[in-house]
Coordinates of C-alpha atoms and ligand atoms in Angstrom, one line a residue:
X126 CA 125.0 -106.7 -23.9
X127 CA 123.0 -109.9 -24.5
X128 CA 120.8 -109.1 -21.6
X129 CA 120.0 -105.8 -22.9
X130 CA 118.9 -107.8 -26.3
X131 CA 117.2 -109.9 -24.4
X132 CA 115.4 -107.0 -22.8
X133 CA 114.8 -105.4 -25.7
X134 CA 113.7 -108.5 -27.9
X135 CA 111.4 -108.9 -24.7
X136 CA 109.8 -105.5 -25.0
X137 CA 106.4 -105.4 -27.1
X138 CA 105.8 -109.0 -25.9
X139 CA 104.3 -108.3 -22.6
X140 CA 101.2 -109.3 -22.4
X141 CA 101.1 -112.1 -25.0
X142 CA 102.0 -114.9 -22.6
X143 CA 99.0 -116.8 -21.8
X144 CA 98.2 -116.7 -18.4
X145 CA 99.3 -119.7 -16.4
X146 CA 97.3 -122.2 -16.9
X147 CA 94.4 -120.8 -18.9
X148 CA 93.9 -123.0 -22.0
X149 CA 96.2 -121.7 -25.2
X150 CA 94.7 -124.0 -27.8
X151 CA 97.8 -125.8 -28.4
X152 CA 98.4 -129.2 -28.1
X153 CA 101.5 -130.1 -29.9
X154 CA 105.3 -129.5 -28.6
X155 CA 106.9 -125.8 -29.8
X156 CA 109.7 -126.5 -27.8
X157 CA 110.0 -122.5 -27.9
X158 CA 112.9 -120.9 -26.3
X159 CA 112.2 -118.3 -23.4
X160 CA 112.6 -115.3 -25.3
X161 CA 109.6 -116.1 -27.3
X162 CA 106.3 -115.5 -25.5
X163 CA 103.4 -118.1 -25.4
X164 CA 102.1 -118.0 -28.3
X165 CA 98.0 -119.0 -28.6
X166 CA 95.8 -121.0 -31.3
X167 CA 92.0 -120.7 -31.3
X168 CA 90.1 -123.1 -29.6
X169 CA 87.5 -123.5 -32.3
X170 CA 90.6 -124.9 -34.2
X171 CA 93.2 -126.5 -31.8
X172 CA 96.3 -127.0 -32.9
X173 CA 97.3 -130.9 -32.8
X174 CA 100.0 -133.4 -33.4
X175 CA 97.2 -134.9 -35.8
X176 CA 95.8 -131.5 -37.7
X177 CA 99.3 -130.1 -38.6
X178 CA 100.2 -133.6 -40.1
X179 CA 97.0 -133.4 -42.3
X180 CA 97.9 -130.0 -43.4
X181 CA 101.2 -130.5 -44.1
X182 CA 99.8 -133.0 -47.3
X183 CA 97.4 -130.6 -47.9
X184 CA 100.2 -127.6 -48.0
X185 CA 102.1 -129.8 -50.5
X186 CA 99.1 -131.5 -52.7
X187 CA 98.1 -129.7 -56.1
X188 CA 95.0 -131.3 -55.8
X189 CA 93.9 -128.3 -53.8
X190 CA 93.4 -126.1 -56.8
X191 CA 91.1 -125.7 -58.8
X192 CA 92.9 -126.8 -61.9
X193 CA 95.3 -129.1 -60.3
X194 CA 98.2 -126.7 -60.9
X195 CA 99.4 -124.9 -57.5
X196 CA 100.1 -126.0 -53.8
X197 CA 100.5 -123.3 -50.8
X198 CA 104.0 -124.3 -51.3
X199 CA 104.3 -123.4 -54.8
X200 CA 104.0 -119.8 -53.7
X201 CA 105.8 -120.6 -49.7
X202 CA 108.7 -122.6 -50.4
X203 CA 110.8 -124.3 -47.6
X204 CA 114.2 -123.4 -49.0
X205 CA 113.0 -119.6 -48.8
X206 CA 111.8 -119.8 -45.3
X207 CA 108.3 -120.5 -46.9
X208 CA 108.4 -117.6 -49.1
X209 CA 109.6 -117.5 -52.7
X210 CA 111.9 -115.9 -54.7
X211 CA 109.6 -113.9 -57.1
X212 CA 108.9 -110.4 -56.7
X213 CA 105.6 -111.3 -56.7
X214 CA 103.9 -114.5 -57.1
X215 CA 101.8 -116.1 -59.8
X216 CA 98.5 -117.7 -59.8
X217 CA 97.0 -120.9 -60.7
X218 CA 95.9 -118.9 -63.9
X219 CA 99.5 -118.3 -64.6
X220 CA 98.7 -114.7 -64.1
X221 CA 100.7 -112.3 -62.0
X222 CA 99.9 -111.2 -58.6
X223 CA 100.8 -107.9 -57.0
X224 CA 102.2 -108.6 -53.8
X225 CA 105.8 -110.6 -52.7
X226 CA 104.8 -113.9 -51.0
X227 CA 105.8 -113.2 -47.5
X228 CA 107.4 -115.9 -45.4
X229 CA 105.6 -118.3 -43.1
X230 CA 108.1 -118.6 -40.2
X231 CA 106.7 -117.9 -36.9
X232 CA 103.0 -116.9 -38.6
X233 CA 101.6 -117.9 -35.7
X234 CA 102.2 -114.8 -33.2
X235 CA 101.4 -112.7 -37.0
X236 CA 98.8 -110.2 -35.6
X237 CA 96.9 -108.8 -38.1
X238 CA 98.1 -110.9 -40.9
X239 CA 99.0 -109.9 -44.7
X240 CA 100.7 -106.8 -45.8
X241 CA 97.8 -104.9 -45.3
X242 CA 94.7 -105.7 -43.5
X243 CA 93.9 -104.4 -40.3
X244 CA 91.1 -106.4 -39.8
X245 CA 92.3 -110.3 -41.0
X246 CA 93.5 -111.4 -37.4
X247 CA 93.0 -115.2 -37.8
X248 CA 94.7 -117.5 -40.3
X249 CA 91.1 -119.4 -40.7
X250 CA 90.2 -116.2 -41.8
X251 CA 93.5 -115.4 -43.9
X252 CA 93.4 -118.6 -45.8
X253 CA 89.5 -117.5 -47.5
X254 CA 92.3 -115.4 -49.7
X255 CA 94.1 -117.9 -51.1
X256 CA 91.9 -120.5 -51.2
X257 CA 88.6 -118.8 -52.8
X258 CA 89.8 -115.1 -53.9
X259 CA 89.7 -114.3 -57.4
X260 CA 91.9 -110.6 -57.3
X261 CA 94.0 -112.4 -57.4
X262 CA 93.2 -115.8 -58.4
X263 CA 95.6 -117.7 -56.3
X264 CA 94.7 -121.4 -55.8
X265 CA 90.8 -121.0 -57.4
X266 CA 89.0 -123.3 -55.2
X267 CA 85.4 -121.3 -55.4
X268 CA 83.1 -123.4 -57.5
X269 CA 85.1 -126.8 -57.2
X270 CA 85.1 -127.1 -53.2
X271 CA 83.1 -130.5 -53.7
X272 CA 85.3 -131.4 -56.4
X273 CA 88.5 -131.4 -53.8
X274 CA 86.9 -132.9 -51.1
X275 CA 85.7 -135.7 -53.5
X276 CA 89.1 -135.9 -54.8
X277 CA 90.4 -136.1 -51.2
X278 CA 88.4 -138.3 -49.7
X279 CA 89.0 -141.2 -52.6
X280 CA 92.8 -141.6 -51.1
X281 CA 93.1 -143.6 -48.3
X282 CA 96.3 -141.9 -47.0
X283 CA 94.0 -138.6 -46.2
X284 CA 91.0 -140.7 -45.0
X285 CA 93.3 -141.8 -42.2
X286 CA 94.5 -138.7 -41.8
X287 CA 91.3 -137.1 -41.5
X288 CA 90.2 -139.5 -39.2
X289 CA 93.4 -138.9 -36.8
X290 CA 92.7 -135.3 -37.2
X291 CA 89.2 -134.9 -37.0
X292 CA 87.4 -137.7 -36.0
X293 CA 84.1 -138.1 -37.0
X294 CA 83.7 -135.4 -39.4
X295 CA 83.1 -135.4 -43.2
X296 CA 85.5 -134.3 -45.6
X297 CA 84.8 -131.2 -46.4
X298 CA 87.0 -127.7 -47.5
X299 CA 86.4 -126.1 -44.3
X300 CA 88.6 -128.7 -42.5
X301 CA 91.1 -128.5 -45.5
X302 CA 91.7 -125.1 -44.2
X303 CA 91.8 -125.4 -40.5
X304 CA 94.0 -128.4 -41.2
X305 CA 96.2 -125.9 -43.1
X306 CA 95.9 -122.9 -40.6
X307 CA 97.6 -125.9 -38.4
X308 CA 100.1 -126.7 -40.3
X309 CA 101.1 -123.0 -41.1
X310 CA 101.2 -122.7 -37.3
X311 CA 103.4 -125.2 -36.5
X312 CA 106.1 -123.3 -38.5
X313 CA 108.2 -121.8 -35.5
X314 CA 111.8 -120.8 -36.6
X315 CA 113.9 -119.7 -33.7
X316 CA 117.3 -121.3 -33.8
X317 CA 119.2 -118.8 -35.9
X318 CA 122.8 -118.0 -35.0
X319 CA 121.6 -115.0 -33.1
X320 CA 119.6 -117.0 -31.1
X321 CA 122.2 -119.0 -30.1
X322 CA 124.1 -116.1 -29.6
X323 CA 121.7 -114.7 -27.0
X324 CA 121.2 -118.4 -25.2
X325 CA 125.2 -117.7 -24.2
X326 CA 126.9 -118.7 -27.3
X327 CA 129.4 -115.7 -27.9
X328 CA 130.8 -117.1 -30.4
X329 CA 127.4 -118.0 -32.7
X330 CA 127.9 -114.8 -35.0
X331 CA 130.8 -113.1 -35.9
X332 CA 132.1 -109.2 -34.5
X333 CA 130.8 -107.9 -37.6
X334 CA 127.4 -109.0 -36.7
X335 CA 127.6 -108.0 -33.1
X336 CA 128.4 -104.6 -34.3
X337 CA 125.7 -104.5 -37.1
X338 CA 123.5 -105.7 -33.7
X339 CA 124.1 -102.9 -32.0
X340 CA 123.5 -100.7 -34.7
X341 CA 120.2 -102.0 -35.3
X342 CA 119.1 -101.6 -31.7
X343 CA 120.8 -98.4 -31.9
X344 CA 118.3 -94.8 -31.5
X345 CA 120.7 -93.6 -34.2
X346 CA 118.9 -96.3 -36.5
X347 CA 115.5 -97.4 -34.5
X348 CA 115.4 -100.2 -36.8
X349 CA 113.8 -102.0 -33.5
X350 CA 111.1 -99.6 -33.1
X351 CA 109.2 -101.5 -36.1
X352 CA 111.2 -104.3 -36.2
X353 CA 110.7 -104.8 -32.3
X354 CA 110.4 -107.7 -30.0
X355 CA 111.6 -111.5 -30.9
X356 CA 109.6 -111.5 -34.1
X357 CA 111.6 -108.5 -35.6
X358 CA 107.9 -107.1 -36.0
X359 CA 105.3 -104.6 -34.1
X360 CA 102.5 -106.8 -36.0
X361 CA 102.4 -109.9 -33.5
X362 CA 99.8 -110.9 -31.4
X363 CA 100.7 -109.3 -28.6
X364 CA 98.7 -106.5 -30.4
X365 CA 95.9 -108.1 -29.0
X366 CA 96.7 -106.6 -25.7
X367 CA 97.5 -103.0 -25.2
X368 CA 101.1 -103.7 -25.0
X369 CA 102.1 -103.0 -28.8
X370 CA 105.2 -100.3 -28.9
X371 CA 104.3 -98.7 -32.5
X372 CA 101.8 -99.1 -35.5
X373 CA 102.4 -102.2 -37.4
X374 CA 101.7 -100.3 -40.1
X375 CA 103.9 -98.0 -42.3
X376 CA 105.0 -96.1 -45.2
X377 CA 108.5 -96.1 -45.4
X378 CA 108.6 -94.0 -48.8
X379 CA 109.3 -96.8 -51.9
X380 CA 107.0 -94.3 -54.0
X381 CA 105.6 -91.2 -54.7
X382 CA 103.6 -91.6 -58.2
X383 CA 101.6 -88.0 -58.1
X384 CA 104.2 -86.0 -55.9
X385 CA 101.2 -86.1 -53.5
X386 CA 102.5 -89.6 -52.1
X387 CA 100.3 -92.0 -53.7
X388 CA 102.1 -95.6 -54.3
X389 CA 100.9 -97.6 -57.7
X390 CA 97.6 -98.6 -58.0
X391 CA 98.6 -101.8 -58.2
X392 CA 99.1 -102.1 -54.2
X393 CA 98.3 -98.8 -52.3
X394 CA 98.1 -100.5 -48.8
X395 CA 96.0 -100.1 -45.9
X396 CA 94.1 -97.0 -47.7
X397 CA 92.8 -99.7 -49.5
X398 CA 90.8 -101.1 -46.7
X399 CA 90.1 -98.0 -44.8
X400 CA 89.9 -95.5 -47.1
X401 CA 92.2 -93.0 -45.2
X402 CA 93.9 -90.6 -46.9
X403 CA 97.0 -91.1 -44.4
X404 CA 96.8 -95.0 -44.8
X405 CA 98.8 -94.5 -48.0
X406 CA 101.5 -97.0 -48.6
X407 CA 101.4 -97.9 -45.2
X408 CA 102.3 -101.9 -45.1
X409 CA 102.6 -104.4 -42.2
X410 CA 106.0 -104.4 -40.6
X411 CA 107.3 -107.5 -41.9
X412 CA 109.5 -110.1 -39.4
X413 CA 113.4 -109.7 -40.4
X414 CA 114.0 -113.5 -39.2
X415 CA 115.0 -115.0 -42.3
X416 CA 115.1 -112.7 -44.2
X417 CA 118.7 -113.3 -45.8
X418 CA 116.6 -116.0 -47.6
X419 CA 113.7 -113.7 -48.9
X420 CA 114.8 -111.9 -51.9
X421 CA 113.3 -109.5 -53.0
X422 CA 112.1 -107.3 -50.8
X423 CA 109.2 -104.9 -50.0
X424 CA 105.5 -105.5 -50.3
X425 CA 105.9 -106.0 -54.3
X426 CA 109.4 -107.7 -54.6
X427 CA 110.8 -103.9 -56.0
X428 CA 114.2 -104.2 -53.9
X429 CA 116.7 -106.6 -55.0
X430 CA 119.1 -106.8 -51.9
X431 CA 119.3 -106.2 -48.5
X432 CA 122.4 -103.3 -49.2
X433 CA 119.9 -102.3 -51.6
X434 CA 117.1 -101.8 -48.7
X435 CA 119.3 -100.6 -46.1
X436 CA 120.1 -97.7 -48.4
X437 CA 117.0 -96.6 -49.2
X438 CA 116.2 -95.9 -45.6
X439 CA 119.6 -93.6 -45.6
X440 CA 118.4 -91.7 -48.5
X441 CA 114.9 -91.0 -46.2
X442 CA 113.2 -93.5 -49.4
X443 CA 113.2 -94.1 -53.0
X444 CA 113.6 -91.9 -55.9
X445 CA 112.4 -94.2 -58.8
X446 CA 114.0 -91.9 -61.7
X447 CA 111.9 -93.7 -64.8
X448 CA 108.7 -95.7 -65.7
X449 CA 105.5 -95.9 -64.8
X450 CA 106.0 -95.5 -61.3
X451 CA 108.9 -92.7 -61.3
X452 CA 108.7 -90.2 -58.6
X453 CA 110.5 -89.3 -55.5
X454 CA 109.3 -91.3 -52.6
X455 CA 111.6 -89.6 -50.5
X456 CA 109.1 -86.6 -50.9
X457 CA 106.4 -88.8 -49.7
X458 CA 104.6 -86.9 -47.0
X459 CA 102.9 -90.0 -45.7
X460 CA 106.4 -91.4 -45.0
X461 CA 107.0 -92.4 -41.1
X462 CA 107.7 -90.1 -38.7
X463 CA 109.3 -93.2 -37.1
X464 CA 112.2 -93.7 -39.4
X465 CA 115.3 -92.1 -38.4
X466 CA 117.8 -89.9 -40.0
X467 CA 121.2 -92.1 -40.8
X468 CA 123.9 -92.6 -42.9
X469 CA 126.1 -95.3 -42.6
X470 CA 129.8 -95.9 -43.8
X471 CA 129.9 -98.8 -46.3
X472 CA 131.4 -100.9 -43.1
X473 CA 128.7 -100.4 -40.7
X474 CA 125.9 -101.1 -43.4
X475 CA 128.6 -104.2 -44.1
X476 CA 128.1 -104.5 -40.3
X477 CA 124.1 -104.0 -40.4
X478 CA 123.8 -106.8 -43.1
X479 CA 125.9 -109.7 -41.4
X480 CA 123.6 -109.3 -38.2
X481 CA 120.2 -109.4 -40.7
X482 CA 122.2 -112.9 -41.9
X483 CA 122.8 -113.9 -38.5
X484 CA 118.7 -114.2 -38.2
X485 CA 118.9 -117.1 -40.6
X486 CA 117.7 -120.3 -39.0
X487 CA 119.0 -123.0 -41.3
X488 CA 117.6 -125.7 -39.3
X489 CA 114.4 -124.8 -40.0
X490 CA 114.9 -124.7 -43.3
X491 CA 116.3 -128.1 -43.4
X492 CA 113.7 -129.7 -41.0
X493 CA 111.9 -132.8 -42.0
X494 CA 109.1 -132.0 -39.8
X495 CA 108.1 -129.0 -42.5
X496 CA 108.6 -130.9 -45.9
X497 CA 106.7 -132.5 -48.7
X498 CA 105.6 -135.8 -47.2
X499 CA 104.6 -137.2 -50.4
Ligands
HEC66 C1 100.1 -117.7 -55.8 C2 101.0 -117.7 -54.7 C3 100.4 -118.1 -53.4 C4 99.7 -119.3 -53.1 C5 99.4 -120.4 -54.0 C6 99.5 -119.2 -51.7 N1 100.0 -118.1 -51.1 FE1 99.9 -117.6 -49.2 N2 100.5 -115.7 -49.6 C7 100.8 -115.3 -50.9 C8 101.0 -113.9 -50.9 C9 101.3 -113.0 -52.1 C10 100.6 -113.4 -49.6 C11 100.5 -112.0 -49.1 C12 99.0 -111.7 -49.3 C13 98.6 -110.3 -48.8 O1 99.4 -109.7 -48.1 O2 97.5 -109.9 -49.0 C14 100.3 -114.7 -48.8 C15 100.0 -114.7 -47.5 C16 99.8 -115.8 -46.7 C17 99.7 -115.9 -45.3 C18 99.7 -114.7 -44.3 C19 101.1 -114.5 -43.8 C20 101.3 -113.3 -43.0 O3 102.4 -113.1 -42.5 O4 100.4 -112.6 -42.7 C21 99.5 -117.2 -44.9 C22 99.3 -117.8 -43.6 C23 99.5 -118.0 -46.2 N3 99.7 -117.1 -47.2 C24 99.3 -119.3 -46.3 C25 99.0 -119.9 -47.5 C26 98.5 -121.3 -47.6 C27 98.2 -122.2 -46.4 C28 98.3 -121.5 -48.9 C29 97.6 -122.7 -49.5 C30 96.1 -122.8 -49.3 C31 98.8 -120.3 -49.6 N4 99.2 -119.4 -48.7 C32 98.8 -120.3 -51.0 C33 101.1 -116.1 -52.0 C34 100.5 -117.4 -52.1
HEC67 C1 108.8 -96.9 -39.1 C2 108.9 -98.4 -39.0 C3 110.2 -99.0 -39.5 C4 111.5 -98.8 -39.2 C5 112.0 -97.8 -38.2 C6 112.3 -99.7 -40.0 N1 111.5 -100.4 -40.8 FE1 112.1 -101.9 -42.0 N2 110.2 -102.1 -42.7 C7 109.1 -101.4 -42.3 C8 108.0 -101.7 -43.2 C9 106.6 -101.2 -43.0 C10 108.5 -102.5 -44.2 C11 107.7 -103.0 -45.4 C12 107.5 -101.8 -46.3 C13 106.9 -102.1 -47.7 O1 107.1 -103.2 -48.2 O2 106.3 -101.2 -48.3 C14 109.9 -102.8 -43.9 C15 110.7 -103.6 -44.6 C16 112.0 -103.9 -44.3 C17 112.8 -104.9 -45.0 C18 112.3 -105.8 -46.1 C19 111.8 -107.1 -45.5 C20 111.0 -108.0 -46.5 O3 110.8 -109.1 -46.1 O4 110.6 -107.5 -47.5 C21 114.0 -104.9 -44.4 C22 115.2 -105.7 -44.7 C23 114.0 -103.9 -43.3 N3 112.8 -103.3 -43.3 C24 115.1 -103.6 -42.5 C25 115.1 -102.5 -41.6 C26 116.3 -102.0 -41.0 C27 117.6 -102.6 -41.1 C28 115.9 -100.9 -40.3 C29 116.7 -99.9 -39.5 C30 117.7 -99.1 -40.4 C31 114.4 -100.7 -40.5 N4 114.0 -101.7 -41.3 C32 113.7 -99.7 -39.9 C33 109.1 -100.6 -41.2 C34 110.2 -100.1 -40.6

């Protein structure tokens, strides 16, 4: 069975390992195993022993808000697998956001990145949001940028580590974020227990999650169609190449606010960028490694538990019964023709939730490598 996992885990990577020998932008030690593909870093920004030090300060520092009240990790905590345990996050104005933080592990293969945004590809380019965005006002750097760099650049510790990172060069915001696109991609989690498990180690998880394995790679389920590949998502960068197995994007039926399918205005999804009608609701496939740690779930934090996920795709989606957003999302005609038809006895969903716990890596929770340095 593990080479068939192996196999399958392989499938939707094709294409993403980097040519031998052609230049992949990265110069510091994954130490990847070889059922994750090569993954690649932009030249413009190359990833470095040096830069990912720098912007692991930076990722812990409140100085780099505007009001000297948030840090990346406020929102991406290391415990959670660099998300957090709201529903969804608040902002340096103390205000609440819309959508759940999602984790960090393994952002580096992320292809396109956020919930729902066809068109942010690079974490540069990701990082404008955060950084300068005011729906929502996360960490409210536009207007002060000279303010942090000045604030920066009077501690010694980050004029070394500017130097070491990018010698020769000013201060300045810019490198703040490429130093922090670094750091973010020097996040790679693959030493869960099922990992281990497919290296050889029979032993690593228990029967229950070797059956709740097989379930999910099951066509009876096709939880790996989205979930695919050794990301446990279509949306890696693979998708570069021509290689990717479905959409990365889909509606899986939380909602249905108008009986027509709509999802709160609050977060509608990739209709939001492209104006298509059947881009309703549709959100990015989000990686499963870690996810035991995650709570809650979905693009706004609206389900509690994993159980709690797992049976909304038996019921075909969500029937929210009262408030503002009642309606049956099971109705949803935008749902995905992808999801399958299943119901489960309360042992095989017992099954199905011990191998989503088996894709905790708690190593890379606990590495030292990752955490605040200050
Ligand atoms: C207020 C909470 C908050 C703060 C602060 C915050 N983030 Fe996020 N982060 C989020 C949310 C919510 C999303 C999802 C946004 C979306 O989908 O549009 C996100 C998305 C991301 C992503 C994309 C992940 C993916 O899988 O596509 C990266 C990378 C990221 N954040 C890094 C950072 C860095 C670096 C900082 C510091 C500059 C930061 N974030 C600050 C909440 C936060
Ligand atoms: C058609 C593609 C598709 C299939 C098939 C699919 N999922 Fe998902 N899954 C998604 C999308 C898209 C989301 C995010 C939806 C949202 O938040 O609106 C998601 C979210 C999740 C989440 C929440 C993760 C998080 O971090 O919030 C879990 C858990 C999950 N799926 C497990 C499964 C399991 C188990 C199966 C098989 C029974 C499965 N999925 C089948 C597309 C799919």
């Amino acid at each position: 069975m593990r080479a068939i996992l192996l196999m399958t885990l392989a499938v939707g990577i094709i294409g993403a390992c980097a040519v031998p020998g052609e230049d992949n932008g990265i110069d510091l030690e994954l130490a990847l195993p070889q059922h994750f593909p090569d993954p690649i870093a932009p030249l413009s920004n190359r990833l470095t022993p040096e830069s990912a030090e720098l912007g692991r300060h930076l990722f812990y520092d409140l100085r780099l808000s505007g009001n000297g009240t948030l840090a990346c990790a406020s929102c991406h905590q290391q415990e959670y697998a660099f998300a957090d345990s709201l529903a969804v996050s608040l902002g340096a104005s103390g205000g609440e956001g819309v959508l759940n933080a999602p984790s960090l592990a393994n952002v580096i293969y992320a292809y396109p990145l956020t919930w729902a945004h066809g068109s942010v590809t690079t974490i540069e380019e990701q990082l404008l949001g955060p950084m300068f965005g005011e729906q929502p006002l996360e960490m409210g750097m536009a207007g002060f940028e000279d303010e942090i760099a000045g604030r920066l650049a009077i501690d010694a510790r980050y004029r070394e580590l500017f130097a070491d990172a990018f010698p020769g060069e000013e201060i300045s915001v810019k490198l703040v974020r490429f130093a922090l696109a670094s750091f973010v991609r020097s996040l790679v989690s693959y030493q869960s227990a099922f990992d281990r498990f497919l290296a050889g180690d029979s032993v690593a998880i228990s029967q229950s999650a070797q059956r709740g394995s097989e379930l999910f790679y099951s066509e009876r389920l096709g939880c790996s169609h989205c979930h695919a590949g050794f990301a446990f998502s279509a949306a890696v960068q693979s998708l570069a190449t021509n290689s990717q197995p479905t959409s990365p994007f889909h509606n899986i039926g939380l909602y249905n606010v108008d009986g027509e399918g709509g999802y709160p205005s609050a977060a509608q999804g990739l209709i939001e960028e492209s104006g298509f009608a059947k881009d309703m609701g549709r959100f990015r496939v989000p990686s499963l490694r870690n996810v035991a740690l995650t709570a809650p779930y979905g693009h706004d934090g609206s389900v509690a538990t994993l159980d709690d996920f797992i049976r909304i795709y038996e019921e075909g989606g969500r029937n929210v019964e009262a408030g503002s957003n009642q309606g049956d999302g099971r109705n949803n005609p935008w749902r995905s023709d992808d999801l399958k038809v299943f119901e489960l006895s309360d042992a095989e969903r017992d099954d199905l939730i011990a191998f989503l716990e088996s894709l905790t890596d708690s190593s890379f929770v606990m590495d030292s490598r990752f955490a605040d340095p200050w």
